[in-house]
Amino acid sequence: MLLEARQNFVEPATVQASDEILFADYLKKWIEMMKNSIAYTTYANYRMTMHASTIPYFAKRKTLLKELTPQEIQDYYQWELDERKVKANTVIHKHANISKFLQHAFQQRITDSNLAHRVERPNVQKYSGKTYSPAERENFVTSAKGPRIPLAYY
C-alpha cells in the first residue's frame, strides 16, 4: 500500500507554472518573503539594492526564471561595472543576494540548479589610501588654524 502510494505520488505544483515566472517578479516575491526571516535593516537594504537596478534590468529583458543562463547573470554584472560604474564590491554584494535568491528557487524546485554558482564574480578591489604631500599638509594645517568655533551640544 505504501509502495503504491509512493509510485502514484505527484509532486504538488509550485507557486505558479515555473515556465511562466519572470526572474524579476520572483525576485520581488523572494525579497518580500525574506522580510520576516532577516533583520529589518537587511531587508531594507536587499529591497533598495534589488529595486534600484537588478529588478529593472531583468524586467526590461523579460527574462524568465526557468530560461536564465549564467551568461545573462555575467552580462548583468558587467553592465553594473561598465554602465552604472559601481565598484566590484557592490557587484559582489549583489551576487550574494542573487545566489541566495536562486538557491531558494532551486530548493523550491523552480529551477534545476543555482546558476549563480556558475558565474565569475569580480575580484575585490583593495583600498589604497594616499597621504598628503608636504605642501598639502602645510595647507591643511594652515586652514585648520584660525578662530576656534565652539562645539554645539545638547
Coordinates of N, CA and C in Angstrom, one line a residue:
M1 N 0.8 -1.2 0.0 CA 0.0 0.0 0.0 C 0.9 1.3 0.0
L2 N 1.9 1.3 0.9 CA 2.8 2.4 0.9 C 3.6 2.5 -0.4
L3 N 4.0 1.4 -0.9 CA 4.8 1.4 -2.2 C 3.9 1.9 -3.3
E4 N 2.6 1.5 -3.3 CA 1.7 2.0 -4.4 C 1.5 3.5 -4.3
A5 N 1.4 4.0 -3.0 CA 1.2 5.4 -2.8 C 2.4 6.2 -3.3
R6 N 3.6 5.7 -3.0 CA 4.8 6.3 -3.5 C 4.9 6.4 -5.0
Q7 N 4.6 5.3 -5.6 CA 4.6 5.2 -7.1 C 3.6 6.2 -7.7
N8 N 2.5 6.4 -7.1 CA 1.5 7.3 -7.7 C 1.6 8.7 -7.2
F9 N 2.6 9.0 -6.4 CA 2.7 10.3 -5.8 C 3.0 11.3 -6.9
V10 N 2.3 12.4 -6.9 CA 2.6 13.5 -7.8 C 2.9 14.7 -7.0
E11 N 4.1 15.3 -7.3 CA 4.6 16.5 -6.5 C 3.6 17.7 -6.7
P12 N 3.3 18.3 -5.5 CA 2.3 19.5 -5.6 C 2.9 20.6 -6.5
A13 N 2.1 21.3 -7.1 CA 2.5 22.4 -8.0 C 3.2 23.5 -7.2
T14 N 4.2 24.1 -7.8 CA 4.9 25.2 -7.1 C 4.1 26.5 -7.2
V15 N 4.7 27.6 -6.9 CA 3.9 28.8 -6.8 C 3.1 29.1 -8.0
Q16 N 3.6 29.0 -9.2 CA 2.9 29.0 -10.4 C 3.6 28.2 -11.4
A17 N 3.1 28.0 -12.6 CA 3.9 27.2 -13.6 C 5.2 27.8 -13.7
S18 N 6.3 27.1 -13.4 CA 7.6 27.7 -13.3 C 8.1 28.2 -14.7
D19 N 7.5 27.7 -15.8 CA 7.9 28.2 -17.1 C 7.5 29.6 -17.3
E20 N 6.6 30.1 -16.6 CA 6.0 31.4 -16.8 C 6.5 32.5 -15.8
I21 N 7.3 32.1 -14.9 CA 7.8 33.1 -13.9 C 8.9 33.9 -14.4
L22 N 8.7 35.2 -14.4 CA 9.8 36.2 -14.7 C 10.8 36.3 -13.6
F23 N 12.0 36.3 -13.9 CA 13.1 36.5 -12.9 C 12.8 37.6 -12.0
A24 N 12.5 38.8 -12.6 CA 12.3 40.0 -11.8 C 11.1 39.8 -10.9
D25 N 10.0 39.2 -11.3 CA 8.8 39.0 -10.5 C 9.1 38.1 -9.3
Y26 N 9.8 37.0 -9.6 CA 10.1 36.1 -8.5 C 11.1 36.7 -7.5
L27 N 12.0 37.5 -8.0 CA 12.9 38.2 -7.1 C 12.2 39.1 -6.2
K28 N 11.2 39.8 -6.7 CA 10.4 40.7 -5.8 C 9.7 39.9 -4.7
K29 N 9.1 38.7 -5.1 CA 8.4 37.9 -4.1 C 9.4 37.4 -3.1
W30 N 10.6 37.0 -3.5 CA 11.6 36.5 -2.6 C 12.0 37.5 -1.6
I31 N 12.2 38.8 -2.1 CA 12.6 39.8 -1.1 C 11.5 40.0 -0.1
E32 N 10.2 40.0 -0.5 CA 9.1 40.2 0.5 C 9.0 39.0 1.4
M33 N 9.3 37.8 0.9 CA 9.3 36.6 1.7 C 10.4 36.7 2.8
M34 N 11.5 37.2 2.5 CA 12.7 37.3 3.4 C 12.4 38.3 4.5
K35 N 11.5 39.2 4.3 CA 11.2 40.3 5.3 C 11.0 39.8 6.7
N36 N 10.4 38.6 6.9 CA 10.2 38.1 8.3 C 11.2 37.2 8.8
S37 N 12.3 36.9 8.0 CA 13.3 36.0 8.4 C 14.7 36.6 8.6
I38 N 14.8 37.9 8.3 CA 16.0 38.7 8.4 C 15.8 40.0 9.2
A39 N 16.9 40.6 9.6 CA 16.7 41.9 10.3 C 16.1 42.9 9.3
Y40 N 15.3 43.9 9.9 CA 14.6 44.8 9.0 C 15.6 45.6 8.2
T41 N 16.8 46.0 8.8 CA 17.7 46.8 8.0 C 18.3 46.0 6.9
T42 N 18.5 44.7 7.0 CA 19.0 43.8 6.0 C 17.9 43.7 4.9
Y43 N 16.7 43.5 5.3 CA 15.6 43.5 4.3 C 15.5 44.8 3.5
A44 N 15.6 45.9 4.2 CA 15.5 47.2 3.6 C 16.7 47.4 2.6
N45 N 17.8 46.9 2.9 CA 19.0 47.0 2.0 C 18.8 46.1 0.8
Y46 N 18.3 44.9 1.0 CA 18.0 44.0 -0.1 C 17.0 44.7 -1.1
R47 N 16.0 45.2 -0.5 CA 14.9 45.8 -1.3 C 15.4 47.0 -2.1
M48 N 16.2 47.8 -1.4 CA 16.7 49.0 -2.1 C 17.6 48.7 -3.2
T49 N 18.6 47.8 -2.9 CA 19.6 47.5 -4.0 C 19.0 46.7 -5.1
M50 N 18.1 45.8 -4.8 CA 17.5 45.0 -5.9 C 16.5 45.8 -6.8
H51 N 15.7 46.7 -6.1 CA 14.8 47.5 -6.9 C 15.5 48.6 -7.6
A52 N 16.7 49.0 -7.2 CA 17.4 50.1 -7.9 C 17.9 49.7 -9.3
S53 N 18.4 48.5 -9.4 CA 18.9 48.1 -10.8 C 18.7 46.7 -11.2
T54 N 18.8 45.7 -10.3 CA 18.6 44.3 -10.6 C 17.3 44.0 -11.2
I55 N 16.2 44.4 -10.5 CA 14.9 44.1 -11.0 C 14.6 44.8 -12.3
P56 N 14.9 46.1 -12.4 CA 14.6 46.8 -13.6 C 15.4 46.2 -14.8
Y57 N 16.6 45.8 -14.6 CA 17.5 45.3 -15.6 C 16.8 44.0 -16.2
F58 N 16.5 43.1 -15.3 CA 15.9 41.8 -15.8 C 14.4 42.0 -16.3
A59 N 13.7 42.9 -15.7 CA 12.3 43.1 -16.1 C 12.3 43.7 -17.5
K60 N 13.2 44.6 -17.8 CA 13.3 45.1 -19.2 C 13.5 44.1 -20.2
R61 N 14.3 43.1 -19.8 CA 14.6 42.0 -20.8 C 13.6 40.8 -20.7
K62 N 12.6 40.9 -19.8 CA 11.6 39.9 -19.7 C 12.2 38.5 -19.6
T63 N 13.2 38.4 -18.8 CA 13.9 37.1 -18.6 C 13.1 36.2 -17.7
L64 N 12.8 35.0 -18.3 CA 12.1 34.0 -17.5 C 13.1 33.3 -16.5
L65 N 12.6 33.0 -15.3 CA 13.5 32.4 -14.4 C 14.0 31.1 -14.9
K66 N 13.1 30.3 -15.5 CA 13.5 29.0 -16.0 C 14.5 29.0 -17.1
E67 N 14.5 30.2 -17.9 CA 15.4 30.3 -19.0 C 16.7 31.1 -18.7
L68 N 16.9 31.5 -17.5 CA 18.0 32.3 -17.1 C 19.3 31.5 -17.4
T69 N 20.3 32.1 -17.9 CA 21.6 31.5 -18.1 C 22.7 32.1 -17.3
P70 N 23.8 31.4 -17.0 CA 24.9 32.1 -16.3 C 25.4 33.3 -17.1
Q71 N 25.4 33.2 -18.4 CA 25.9 34.3 -19.2 C 25.1 35.6 -19.0
E72 N 23.7 35.4 -18.8 CA 22.9 36.6 -18.6 C 23.2 37.2 -17.2
I73 N 23.5 36.4 -16.2 CA 23.9 37.0 -14.9 C 25.3 37.7 -15.1
Q74 N 26.2 37.0 -15.8 CA 27.5 37.6 -16.0 C 27.4 39.0 -16.8
D75 N 26.5 39.0 -17.8 CA 26.3 40.3 -18.5 C 25.7 41.3 -17.6
Y76 N 24.8 41.0 -16.7 CA 24.3 41.9 -15.7 C 25.4 42.5 -14.9
Y77 N 26.3 41.7 -14.4 CA 27.4 42.1 -13.5 C 28.3 43.1 -14.3
Q78 N 28.6 42.8 -15.6 CA 29.4 43.6 -16.4 C 28.7 44.9 -16.7
W79 N 27.4 44.9 -16.9 CA 26.6 46.1 -17.1 C 26.7 47.0 -15.9
E80 N 26.6 46.4 -14.7 CA 26.7 47.2 -13.4 C 28.1 47.9 -13.4
L81 N 29.2 47.2 -13.7 CA 30.5 47.7 -13.7 C 30.7 48.8 -14.8
D82 N 30.3 48.5 -16.0 CA 30.6 49.4 -17.1 C 29.6 50.6 -17.2
E83 N 28.3 50.3 -17.1 CA 27.3 51.3 -17.3 C 27.0 52.1 -16.1
R84 N 26.8 51.5 -15.0 CA 26.5 52.1 -13.7 C 27.7 52.6 -13.0
K85 N 28.9 52.1 -13.4 CA 30.2 52.5 -12.7 C 30.2 52.1 -11.3
V86 N 29.6 51.0 -10.9 CA 29.7 50.6 -9.4 C 31.0 49.9 -9.2
K87 N 31.4 49.8 -8.0 CA 32.6 49.1 -7.6 C 32.4 47.6 -7.6
A88 N 33.5 46.9 -7.7 CA 33.4 45.5 -7.7 C 32.7 44.9 -6.4
N89 N 33.0 45.6 -5.3 CA 32.4 45.1 -4.0 C 30.9 45.2 -4.1
T90 N 30.3 46.2 -4.8 CA 28.9 46.3 -4.9 C 28.3 45.1 -5.7
V91 N 29.0 44.8 -6.8 CA 28.6 43.6 -7.6 C 28.7 42.3 -6.8
I92 N 29.7 42.2 -5.9 CA 29.9 41.1 -5.1 C 28.7 40.9 -4.1
H93 N 28.3 42.0 -3.6 CA 27.1 42.0 -2.7 C 25.8 41.6 -3.5
K94 N 25.7 42.1 -4.7 CA 24.5 41.8 -5.5 C 24.6 40.3 -5.9
H95 N 25.8 39.8 -6.1 CA 26.0 38.4 -6.4 C 25.5 37.5 -5.3
A96 N 25.9 37.9 -4.1 CA 25.5 37.2 -2.9 C 24.0 37.1 -2.8
N97 N 23.3 38.2 -3.0 CA 21.8 38.2 -2.9 C 21.2 37.4 -4.0
I98 N 21.7 37.5 -5.2 CA 21.2 36.7 -6.4 C 21.4 35.2 -6.1
S99 N 22.6 34.9 -5.5 CA 22.9 33.5 -5.2 C 21.9 32.9 -4.2
K100 N 21.6 33.7 -3.1 CA 20.6 33.3 -2.1 C 19.2 33.1 -2.7
F101 N 18.9 34.1 -3.6 CA 17.6 34.0 -4.3 C 17.5 32.8 -5.2
L102 N 18.5 32.5 -6.0 CA 18.5 31.4 -6.8 C 18.6 30.0 -6.1
Q103 N 19.2 30.1 -4.9 CA 19.3 28.9 -4.1 C 17.8 28.6 -3.6
H104 N 17.1 29.6 -3.2 CA 15.7 29.4 -2.8 C 14.9 28.8 -3.9
A105 N 15.0 29.4 -5.1 CA 14.3 28.9 -6.3 C 14.6 27.4 -6.6
F106 N 15.9 27.1 -6.4 CA 16.4 25.7 -6.6 C 15.7 24.8 -5.5
Q107 N 15.7 25.2 -4.3 CA 15.1 24.4 -3.2 C 13.6 24.2 -3.4
Q108 N 13.0 25.2 -4.0 CA 11.6 25.1 -4.2 C 11.3 24.4 -5.5
R109 N 12.3 23.9 -6.2 CA 12.2 23.1 -7.4 C 11.7 23.9 -8.6
I110 N 11.9 25.2 -8.6 CA 11.5 26.1 -9.7 C 12.6 26.1 -10.7
T111 N 13.8 26.0 -10.3 CA 15.0 25.9 -11.2 C 15.7 24.6 -11.0
D112 N 16.5 24.2 -11.9 CA 17.2 22.9 -11.8 C 18.5 23.1 -11.1
S113 N 19.0 24.3 -10.9 CA 20.3 24.5 -10.2 C 20.4 26.0 -9.8
N114 N 21.4 26.3 -9.0 CA 21.7 27.6 -8.6 C 22.7 28.1 -9.6
L115 N 22.3 28.9 -10.6 CA 23.2 29.3 -11.7 C 24.2 30.3 -11.2
A116 N 24.0 31.0 -10.1 CA 25.0 31.9 -9.6 C 26.3 31.2 -9.3
H117 N 26.2 29.9 -9.0 CA 27.4 29.2 -8.7 C 28.3 29.0 -9.9
R118 N 27.7 29.2 -11.1 CA 28.5 29.1 -12.4 C 29.0 30.4 -12.9
V119 N 28.9 31.5 -12.1 CA 29.2 32.8 -12.6 C 30.5 33.3 -11.9
E120 N 31.4 33.9 -12.6 CA 32.6 34.5 -12.1 C 32.2 35.9 -11.4
R121 N 32.4 36.0 -10.2 CA 32.2 37.3 -9.6 C 33.5 38.1 -9.7
P122 N 33.4 39.4 -9.7 CA 34.6 40.2 -9.8 C 35.5 40.1 -8.6
N123 N 36.8 40.4 -8.8 CA 37.7 40.4 -7.7 C 37.5 41.6 -6.8
V124 N 37.8 41.5 -5.5 CA 37.7 42.5 -4.6 C 38.8 43.6 -4.9
Q125 N 38.4 44.8 -4.9 CA 39.4 45.9 -5.1 C 39.9 46.3 -3.7
K126 N 41.1 46.2 -3.5 CA 41.7 46.6 -2.2 C 41.8 48.2 -2.2
Y127 N 41.5 48.7 -1.1 CA 41.6 50.2 -0.9 C 43.0 50.6 -0.7
S128 N 43.5 51.6 -1.4 CA 44.8 52.1 -1.3 C 44.7 53.5 -0.9
G129 N 45.0 53.8 0.3 CA 44.9 55.2 0.8 C 46.1 56.0 0.3
K130 N 46.0 57.3 0.2 CA 47.0 58.2 -0.2 C 47.3 59.2 0.9
T131 N 48.6 59.5 1.0 CA 49.0 60.5 2.0 C 49.1 61.9 1.4
Y132 N 49.0 62.9 2.2 CA 49.2 64.3 1.7 C 50.6 64.5 1.4
S133 N 50.9 65.3 0.4 CA 52.2 65.8 0.1 C 52.6 66.8 1.2
P134 N 53.9 67.2 1.3 CA 54.2 68.2 2.3 C 53.5 69.5 2.1
A135 N 53.3 69.9 0.8 CA 52.5 71.2 0.5 C 51.1 71.0 1.0
E136 N 50.5 69.9 0.7 CA 49.1 69.6 1.1 C 48.9 69.6 2.6
R137 N 49.9 69.0 3.3 CA 49.9 69.0 4.8 C 50.0 70.4 5.3
E138 N 50.9 71.2 4.8 CA 51.0 72.6 5.2 C 49.7 73.4 5.0
N139 N 49.1 73.2 3.8 CA 47.8 73.8 3.5 C 46.7 73.4 4.5
F140 N 46.7 72.1 4.9 CA 45.7 71.6 5.8 C 45.9 72.3 7.2
V141 N 47.1 72.3 7.7 CA 47.4 72.8 9.0 C 47.1 74.3 9.0
T142 N 47.5 75.0 8.0 CA 47.2 76.5 7.9 C 45.7 76.7 7.9
S143 N 44.9 75.9 7.1 CA 43.5 76.0 7.1 C 42.8 75.7 8.4
A144 N 43.4 74.8 9.2 CA 42.8 74.4 10.4 C 43.0 75.5 11.5
K145 N 44.1 76.3 11.3 CA 44.3 77.4 12.3 C 43.3 78.5 12.1
G146 N 43.1 79.3 13.1 CA 42.2 80.4 13.0 C 41.3 80.4 14.2
P147 N 40.3 81.2 14.2 CA 39.4 81.3 15.4 C 38.7 80.0 15.7
R148 N 38.7 79.6 16.9 CA 38.1 78.4 17.3 C 36.6 78.6 17.3
I149 N 35.9 77.6 16.8 CA 34.4 77.6 16.8 C 34.0 76.7 17.9
P150 N 33.2 77.2 18.8 CA 32.7 76.4 19.9 C 31.8 75.3 19.4
L151 N 31.9 74.1 20.0 CA 31.1 73.0 19.6 C 29.7 73.1 20.2
A152 N 28.7 72.9 19.5 CA 27.3 72.9 20.0 C 26.9 71.5 20.4
Y153 N 26.4 71.4 21.6 CA 25.9 70.1 22.0 C 24.7 70.3 22.9
Y154 N 24.0 69.2 23.1 CA 22.8 69.3 23.9 C 22.9 68.4 25.1

